[in-house]
PDB file of C-alpha atoms in Angstrom:
ATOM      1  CA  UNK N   1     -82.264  18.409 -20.517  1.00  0.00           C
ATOM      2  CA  UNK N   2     -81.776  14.986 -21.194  1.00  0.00           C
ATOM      3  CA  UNK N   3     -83.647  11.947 -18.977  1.00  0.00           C
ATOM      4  CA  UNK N   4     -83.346   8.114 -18.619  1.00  0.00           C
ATOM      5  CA  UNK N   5     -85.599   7.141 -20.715  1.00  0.00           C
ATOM      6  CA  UNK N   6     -87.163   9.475 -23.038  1.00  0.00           C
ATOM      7  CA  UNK N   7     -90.565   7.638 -22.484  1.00  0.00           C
ATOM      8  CA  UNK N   8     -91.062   8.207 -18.572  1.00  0.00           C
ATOM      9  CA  UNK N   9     -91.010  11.841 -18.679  1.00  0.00           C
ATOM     10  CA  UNK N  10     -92.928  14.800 -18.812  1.00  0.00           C
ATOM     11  CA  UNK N  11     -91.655  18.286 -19.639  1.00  0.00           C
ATOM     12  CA  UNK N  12     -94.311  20.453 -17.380  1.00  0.00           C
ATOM     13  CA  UNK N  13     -93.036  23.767 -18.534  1.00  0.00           C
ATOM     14  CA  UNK N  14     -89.979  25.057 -20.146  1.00  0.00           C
ATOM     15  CA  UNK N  15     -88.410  28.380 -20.385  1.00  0.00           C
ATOM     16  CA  UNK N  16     -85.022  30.071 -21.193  1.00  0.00           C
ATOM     17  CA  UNK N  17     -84.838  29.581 -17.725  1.00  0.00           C
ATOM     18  CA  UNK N  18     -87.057  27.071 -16.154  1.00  0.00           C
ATOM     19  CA  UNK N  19     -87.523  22.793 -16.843  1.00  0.00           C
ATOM     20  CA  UNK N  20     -90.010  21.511 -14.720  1.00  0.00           C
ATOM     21  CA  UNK N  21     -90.216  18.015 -15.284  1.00  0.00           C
ATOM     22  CA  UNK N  22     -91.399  14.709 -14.143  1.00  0.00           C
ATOM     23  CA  UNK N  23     -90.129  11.362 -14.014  1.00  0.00           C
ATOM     24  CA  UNK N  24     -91.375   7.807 -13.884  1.00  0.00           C
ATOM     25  CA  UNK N  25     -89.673   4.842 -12.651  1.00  0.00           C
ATOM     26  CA  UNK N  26     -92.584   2.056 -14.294  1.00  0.00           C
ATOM     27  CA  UNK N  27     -89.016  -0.328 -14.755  1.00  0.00           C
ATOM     28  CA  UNK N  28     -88.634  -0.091 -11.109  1.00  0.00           C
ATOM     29  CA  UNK N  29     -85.158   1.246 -11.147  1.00  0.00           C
ATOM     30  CA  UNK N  30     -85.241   2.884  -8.063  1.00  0.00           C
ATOM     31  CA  UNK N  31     -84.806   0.056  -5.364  1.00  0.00           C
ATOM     32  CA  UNK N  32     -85.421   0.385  -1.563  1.00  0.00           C
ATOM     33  CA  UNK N  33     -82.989   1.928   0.003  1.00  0.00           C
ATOM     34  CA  UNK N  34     -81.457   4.102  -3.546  1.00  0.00           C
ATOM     35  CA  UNK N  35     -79.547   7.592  -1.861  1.00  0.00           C
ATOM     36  CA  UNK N  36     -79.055   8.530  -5.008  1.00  0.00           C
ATOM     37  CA  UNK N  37     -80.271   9.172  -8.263  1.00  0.00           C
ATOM     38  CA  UNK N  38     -79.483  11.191 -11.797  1.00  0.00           C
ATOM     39  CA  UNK N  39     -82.820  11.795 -13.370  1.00  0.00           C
ATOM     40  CA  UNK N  40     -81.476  14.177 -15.476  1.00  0.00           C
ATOM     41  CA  UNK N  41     -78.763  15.574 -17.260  1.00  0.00           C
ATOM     42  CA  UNK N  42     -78.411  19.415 -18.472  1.00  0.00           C
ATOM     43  CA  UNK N  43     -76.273  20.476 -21.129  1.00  0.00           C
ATOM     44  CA  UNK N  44     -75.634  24.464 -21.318  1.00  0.00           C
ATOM     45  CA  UNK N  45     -74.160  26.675 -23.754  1.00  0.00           C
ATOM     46  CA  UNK N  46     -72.581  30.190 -23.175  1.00  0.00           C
ATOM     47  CA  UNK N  47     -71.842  32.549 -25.904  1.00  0.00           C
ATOM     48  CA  UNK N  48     -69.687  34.279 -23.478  1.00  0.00           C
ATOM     49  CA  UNK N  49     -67.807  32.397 -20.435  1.00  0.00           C
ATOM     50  CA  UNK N  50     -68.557  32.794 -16.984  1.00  0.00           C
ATOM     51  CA  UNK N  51     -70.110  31.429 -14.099  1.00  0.00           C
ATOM     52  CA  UNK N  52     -73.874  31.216 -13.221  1.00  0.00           C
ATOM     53  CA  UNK N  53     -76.056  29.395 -10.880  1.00  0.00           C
ATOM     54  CA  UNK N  54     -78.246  26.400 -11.097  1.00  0.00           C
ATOM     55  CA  UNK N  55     -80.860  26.260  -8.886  1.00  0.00           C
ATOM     56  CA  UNK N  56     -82.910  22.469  -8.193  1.00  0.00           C
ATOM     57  CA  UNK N  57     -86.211  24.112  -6.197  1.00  0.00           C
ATOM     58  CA  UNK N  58     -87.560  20.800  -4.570  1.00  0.00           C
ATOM     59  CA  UNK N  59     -87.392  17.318  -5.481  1.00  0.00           C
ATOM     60  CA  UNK N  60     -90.998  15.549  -4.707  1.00  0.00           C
ATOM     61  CA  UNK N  61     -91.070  11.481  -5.024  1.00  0.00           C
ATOM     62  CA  UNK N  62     -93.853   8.894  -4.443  1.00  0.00           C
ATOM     63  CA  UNK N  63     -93.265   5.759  -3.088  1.00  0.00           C
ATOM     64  CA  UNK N  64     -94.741   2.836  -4.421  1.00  0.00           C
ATOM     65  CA  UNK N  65     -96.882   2.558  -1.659  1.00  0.00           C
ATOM     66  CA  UNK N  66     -98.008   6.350  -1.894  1.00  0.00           C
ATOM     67  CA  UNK N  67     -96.412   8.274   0.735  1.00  0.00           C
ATOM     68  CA  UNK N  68     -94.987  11.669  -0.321  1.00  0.00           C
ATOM     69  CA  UNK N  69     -91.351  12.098  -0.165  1.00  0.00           C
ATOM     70  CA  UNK N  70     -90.014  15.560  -0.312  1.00  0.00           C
ATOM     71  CA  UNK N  71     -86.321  16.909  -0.533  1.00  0.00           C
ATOM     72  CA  UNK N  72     -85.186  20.557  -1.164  1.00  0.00           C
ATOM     73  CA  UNK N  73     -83.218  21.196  -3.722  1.00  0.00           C
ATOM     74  CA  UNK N  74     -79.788  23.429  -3.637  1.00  0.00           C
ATOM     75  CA  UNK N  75     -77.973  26.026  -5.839  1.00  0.00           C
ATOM     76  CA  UNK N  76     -74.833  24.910  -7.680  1.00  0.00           C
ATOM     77  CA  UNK N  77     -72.507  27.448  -9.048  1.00  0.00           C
ATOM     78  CA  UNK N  78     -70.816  26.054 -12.504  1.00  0.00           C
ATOM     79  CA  UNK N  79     -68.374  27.636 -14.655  1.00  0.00           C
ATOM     80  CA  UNK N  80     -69.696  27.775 -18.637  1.00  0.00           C
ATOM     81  CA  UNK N  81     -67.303  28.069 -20.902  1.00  0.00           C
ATOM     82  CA  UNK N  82     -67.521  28.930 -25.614  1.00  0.00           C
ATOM     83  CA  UNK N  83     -68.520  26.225 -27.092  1.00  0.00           C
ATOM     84  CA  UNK N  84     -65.587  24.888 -29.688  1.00  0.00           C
ATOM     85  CA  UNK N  85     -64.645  26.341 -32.702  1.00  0.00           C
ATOM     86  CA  UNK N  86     -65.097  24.759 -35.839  1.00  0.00           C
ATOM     87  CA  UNK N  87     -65.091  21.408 -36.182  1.00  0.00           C
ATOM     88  CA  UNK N  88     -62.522  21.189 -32.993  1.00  0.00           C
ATOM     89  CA  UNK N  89     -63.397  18.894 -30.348  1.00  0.00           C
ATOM     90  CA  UNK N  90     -62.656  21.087 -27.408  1.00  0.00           C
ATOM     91  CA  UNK N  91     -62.973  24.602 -26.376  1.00  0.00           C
ATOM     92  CA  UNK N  92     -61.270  27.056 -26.834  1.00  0.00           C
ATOM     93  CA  UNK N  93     -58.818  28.260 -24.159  1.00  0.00           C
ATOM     94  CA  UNK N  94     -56.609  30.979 -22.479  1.00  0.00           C
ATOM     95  CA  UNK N  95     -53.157  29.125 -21.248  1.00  0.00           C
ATOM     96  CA  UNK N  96     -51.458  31.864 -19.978  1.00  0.00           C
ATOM     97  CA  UNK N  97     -54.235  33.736 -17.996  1.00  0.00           C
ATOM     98  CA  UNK N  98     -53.595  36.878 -20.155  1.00  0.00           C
ATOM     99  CA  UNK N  99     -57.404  37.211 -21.356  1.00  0.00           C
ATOM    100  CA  UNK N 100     -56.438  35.908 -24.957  1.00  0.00           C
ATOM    101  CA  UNK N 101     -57.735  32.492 -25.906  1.00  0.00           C
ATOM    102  CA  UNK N 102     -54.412  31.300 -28.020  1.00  0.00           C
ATOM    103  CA  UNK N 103     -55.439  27.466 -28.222  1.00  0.00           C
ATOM    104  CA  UNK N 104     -58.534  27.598 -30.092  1.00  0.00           C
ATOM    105  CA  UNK N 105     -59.088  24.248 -30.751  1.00  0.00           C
ATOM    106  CA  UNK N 106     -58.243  23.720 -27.210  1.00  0.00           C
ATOM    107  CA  UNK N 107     -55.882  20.290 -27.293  1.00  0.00           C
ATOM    108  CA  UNK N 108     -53.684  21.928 -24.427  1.00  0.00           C
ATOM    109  CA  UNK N 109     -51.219  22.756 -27.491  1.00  0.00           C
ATOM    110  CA  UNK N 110     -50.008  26.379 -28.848  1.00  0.00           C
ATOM    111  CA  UNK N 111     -49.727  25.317 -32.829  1.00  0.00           C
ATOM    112  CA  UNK N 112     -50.194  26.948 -36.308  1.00  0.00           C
ATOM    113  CA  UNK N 113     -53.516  25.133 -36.238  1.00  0.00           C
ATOM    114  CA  UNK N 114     -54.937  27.191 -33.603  1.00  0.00           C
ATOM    115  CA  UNK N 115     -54.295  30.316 -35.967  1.00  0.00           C
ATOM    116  CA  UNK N 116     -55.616  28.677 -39.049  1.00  0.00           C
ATOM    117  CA  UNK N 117     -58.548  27.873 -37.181  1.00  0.00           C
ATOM    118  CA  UNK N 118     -59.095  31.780 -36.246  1.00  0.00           C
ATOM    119  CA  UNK N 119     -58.891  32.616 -39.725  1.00  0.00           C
ATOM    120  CA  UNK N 120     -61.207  29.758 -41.284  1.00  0.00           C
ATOM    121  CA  UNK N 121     -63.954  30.768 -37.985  1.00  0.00           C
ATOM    122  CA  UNK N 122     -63.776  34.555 -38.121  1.00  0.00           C
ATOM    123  CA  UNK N 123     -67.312  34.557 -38.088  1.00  0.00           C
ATOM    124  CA  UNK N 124     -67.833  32.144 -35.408  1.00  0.00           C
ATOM    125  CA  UNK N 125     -70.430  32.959 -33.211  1.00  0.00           C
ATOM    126  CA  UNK N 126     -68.109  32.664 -29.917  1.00  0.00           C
ATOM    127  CA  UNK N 127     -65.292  34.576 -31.836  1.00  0.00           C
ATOM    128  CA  UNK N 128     -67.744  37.143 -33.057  1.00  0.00           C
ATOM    129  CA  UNK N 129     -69.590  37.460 -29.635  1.00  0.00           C
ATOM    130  CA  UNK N 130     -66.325  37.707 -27.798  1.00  0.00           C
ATOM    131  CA  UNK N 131     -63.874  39.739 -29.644  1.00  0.00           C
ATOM    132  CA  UNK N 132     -61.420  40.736 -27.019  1.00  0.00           C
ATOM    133  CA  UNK N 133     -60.768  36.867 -26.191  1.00  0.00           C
ATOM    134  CA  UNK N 134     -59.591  36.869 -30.221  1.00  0.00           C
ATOM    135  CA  UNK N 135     -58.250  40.067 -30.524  1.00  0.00           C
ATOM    136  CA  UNK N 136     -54.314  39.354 -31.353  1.00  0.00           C
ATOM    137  CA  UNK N 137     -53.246  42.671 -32.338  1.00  0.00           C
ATOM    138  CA  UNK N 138     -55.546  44.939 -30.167  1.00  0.00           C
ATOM    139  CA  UNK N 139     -57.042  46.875 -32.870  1.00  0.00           C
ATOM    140  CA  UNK N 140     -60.772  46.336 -31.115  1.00  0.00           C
ATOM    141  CA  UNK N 141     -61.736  43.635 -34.038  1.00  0.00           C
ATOM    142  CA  UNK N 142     -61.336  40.325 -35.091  1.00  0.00           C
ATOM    143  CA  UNK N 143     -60.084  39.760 -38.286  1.00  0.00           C
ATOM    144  CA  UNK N 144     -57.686  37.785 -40.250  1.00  0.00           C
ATOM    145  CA  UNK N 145     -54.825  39.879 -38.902  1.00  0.00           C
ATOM    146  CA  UNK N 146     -55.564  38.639 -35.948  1.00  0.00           C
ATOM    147  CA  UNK N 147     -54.401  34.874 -37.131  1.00  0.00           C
ATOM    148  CA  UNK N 148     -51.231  36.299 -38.200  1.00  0.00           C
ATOM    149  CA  UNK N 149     -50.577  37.986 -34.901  1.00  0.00           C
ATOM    150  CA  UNK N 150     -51.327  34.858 -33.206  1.00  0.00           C
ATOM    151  CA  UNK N 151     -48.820  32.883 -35.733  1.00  0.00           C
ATOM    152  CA  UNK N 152     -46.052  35.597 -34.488  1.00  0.00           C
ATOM    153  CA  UNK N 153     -47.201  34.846 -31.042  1.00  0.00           C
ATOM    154  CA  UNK N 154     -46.829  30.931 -31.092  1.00  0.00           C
ATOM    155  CA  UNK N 155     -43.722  31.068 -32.908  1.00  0.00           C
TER     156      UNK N 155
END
């Protein structure tokens, strides 16, 4: 979780899944009359991809003149996605829907650099969590074979 400014907050308690947090606005940057508001930003990483559910319980806010402002909180469903491979600056992805992630540096291109990637990352943890998404030659393992295959594939 990041915030606003790293010196009007207070973590409450944090778990694997829990922030509670609050937030003070001593630079008065919520004005009369703000609808809306990030406080925070949360960054999540998957060792598999997915989709999961974040929940905001309640929001509670007192105005400068001490009233109690209260506003429930709703569930978001996001889709999490591996984290990228190597020094890539994307993800890494599955183009053709088949279940196989063929551009793994993720630049929306099918190129030899995807499979020299494989083979320089074999022990990746996203590749090494998620061997069927890497798994070029279906032999039930990742290896450097694997790059090859992937090399035929692209061709």
């Amino acid at each position: 979780v990041s915030f606003l400014d790293p010196s009007h907050y207070e973590v409450v308690k944090k778990t694997e899944e829990l922030v509670n947090f609050r937030v003070a606005d001593f630079d008065e940057v919520i004005q009369p009359g703000t609808e809306e508001l990030k406080v925070a930003e949360i960054a999540m990483e998957a060792i598999s991809p997915g989709r999961t559910d974040i929940r905001v319980k309640e929001m509670v806010l007192w105005t400068d003149s001490g009233e109690k402002v209260v506003r429930q909180g709703n569930t978001v469903s996001v889709e999490v996605n591996l984290g990228p491979i190597g020094r890539s600056a994307y993800p890494p992805r599955d183009p053709d829907g088949d279940g196989l992630y063929e551009d793994i540096n993720g630049d929306g291109e099918l190129t030899e650099t995807d499979a020299f990637i494989l083979a320089f990352n074999l022990e990746s943890k996203y590749i090494r969590e998620n061997p069927s998404l890497f798994d070029f030659d279906w032999d039930g393992r990742v290896s450097f074979s694997d790059a090859v295959e992937l090399i035929r594939k692209i061709g």
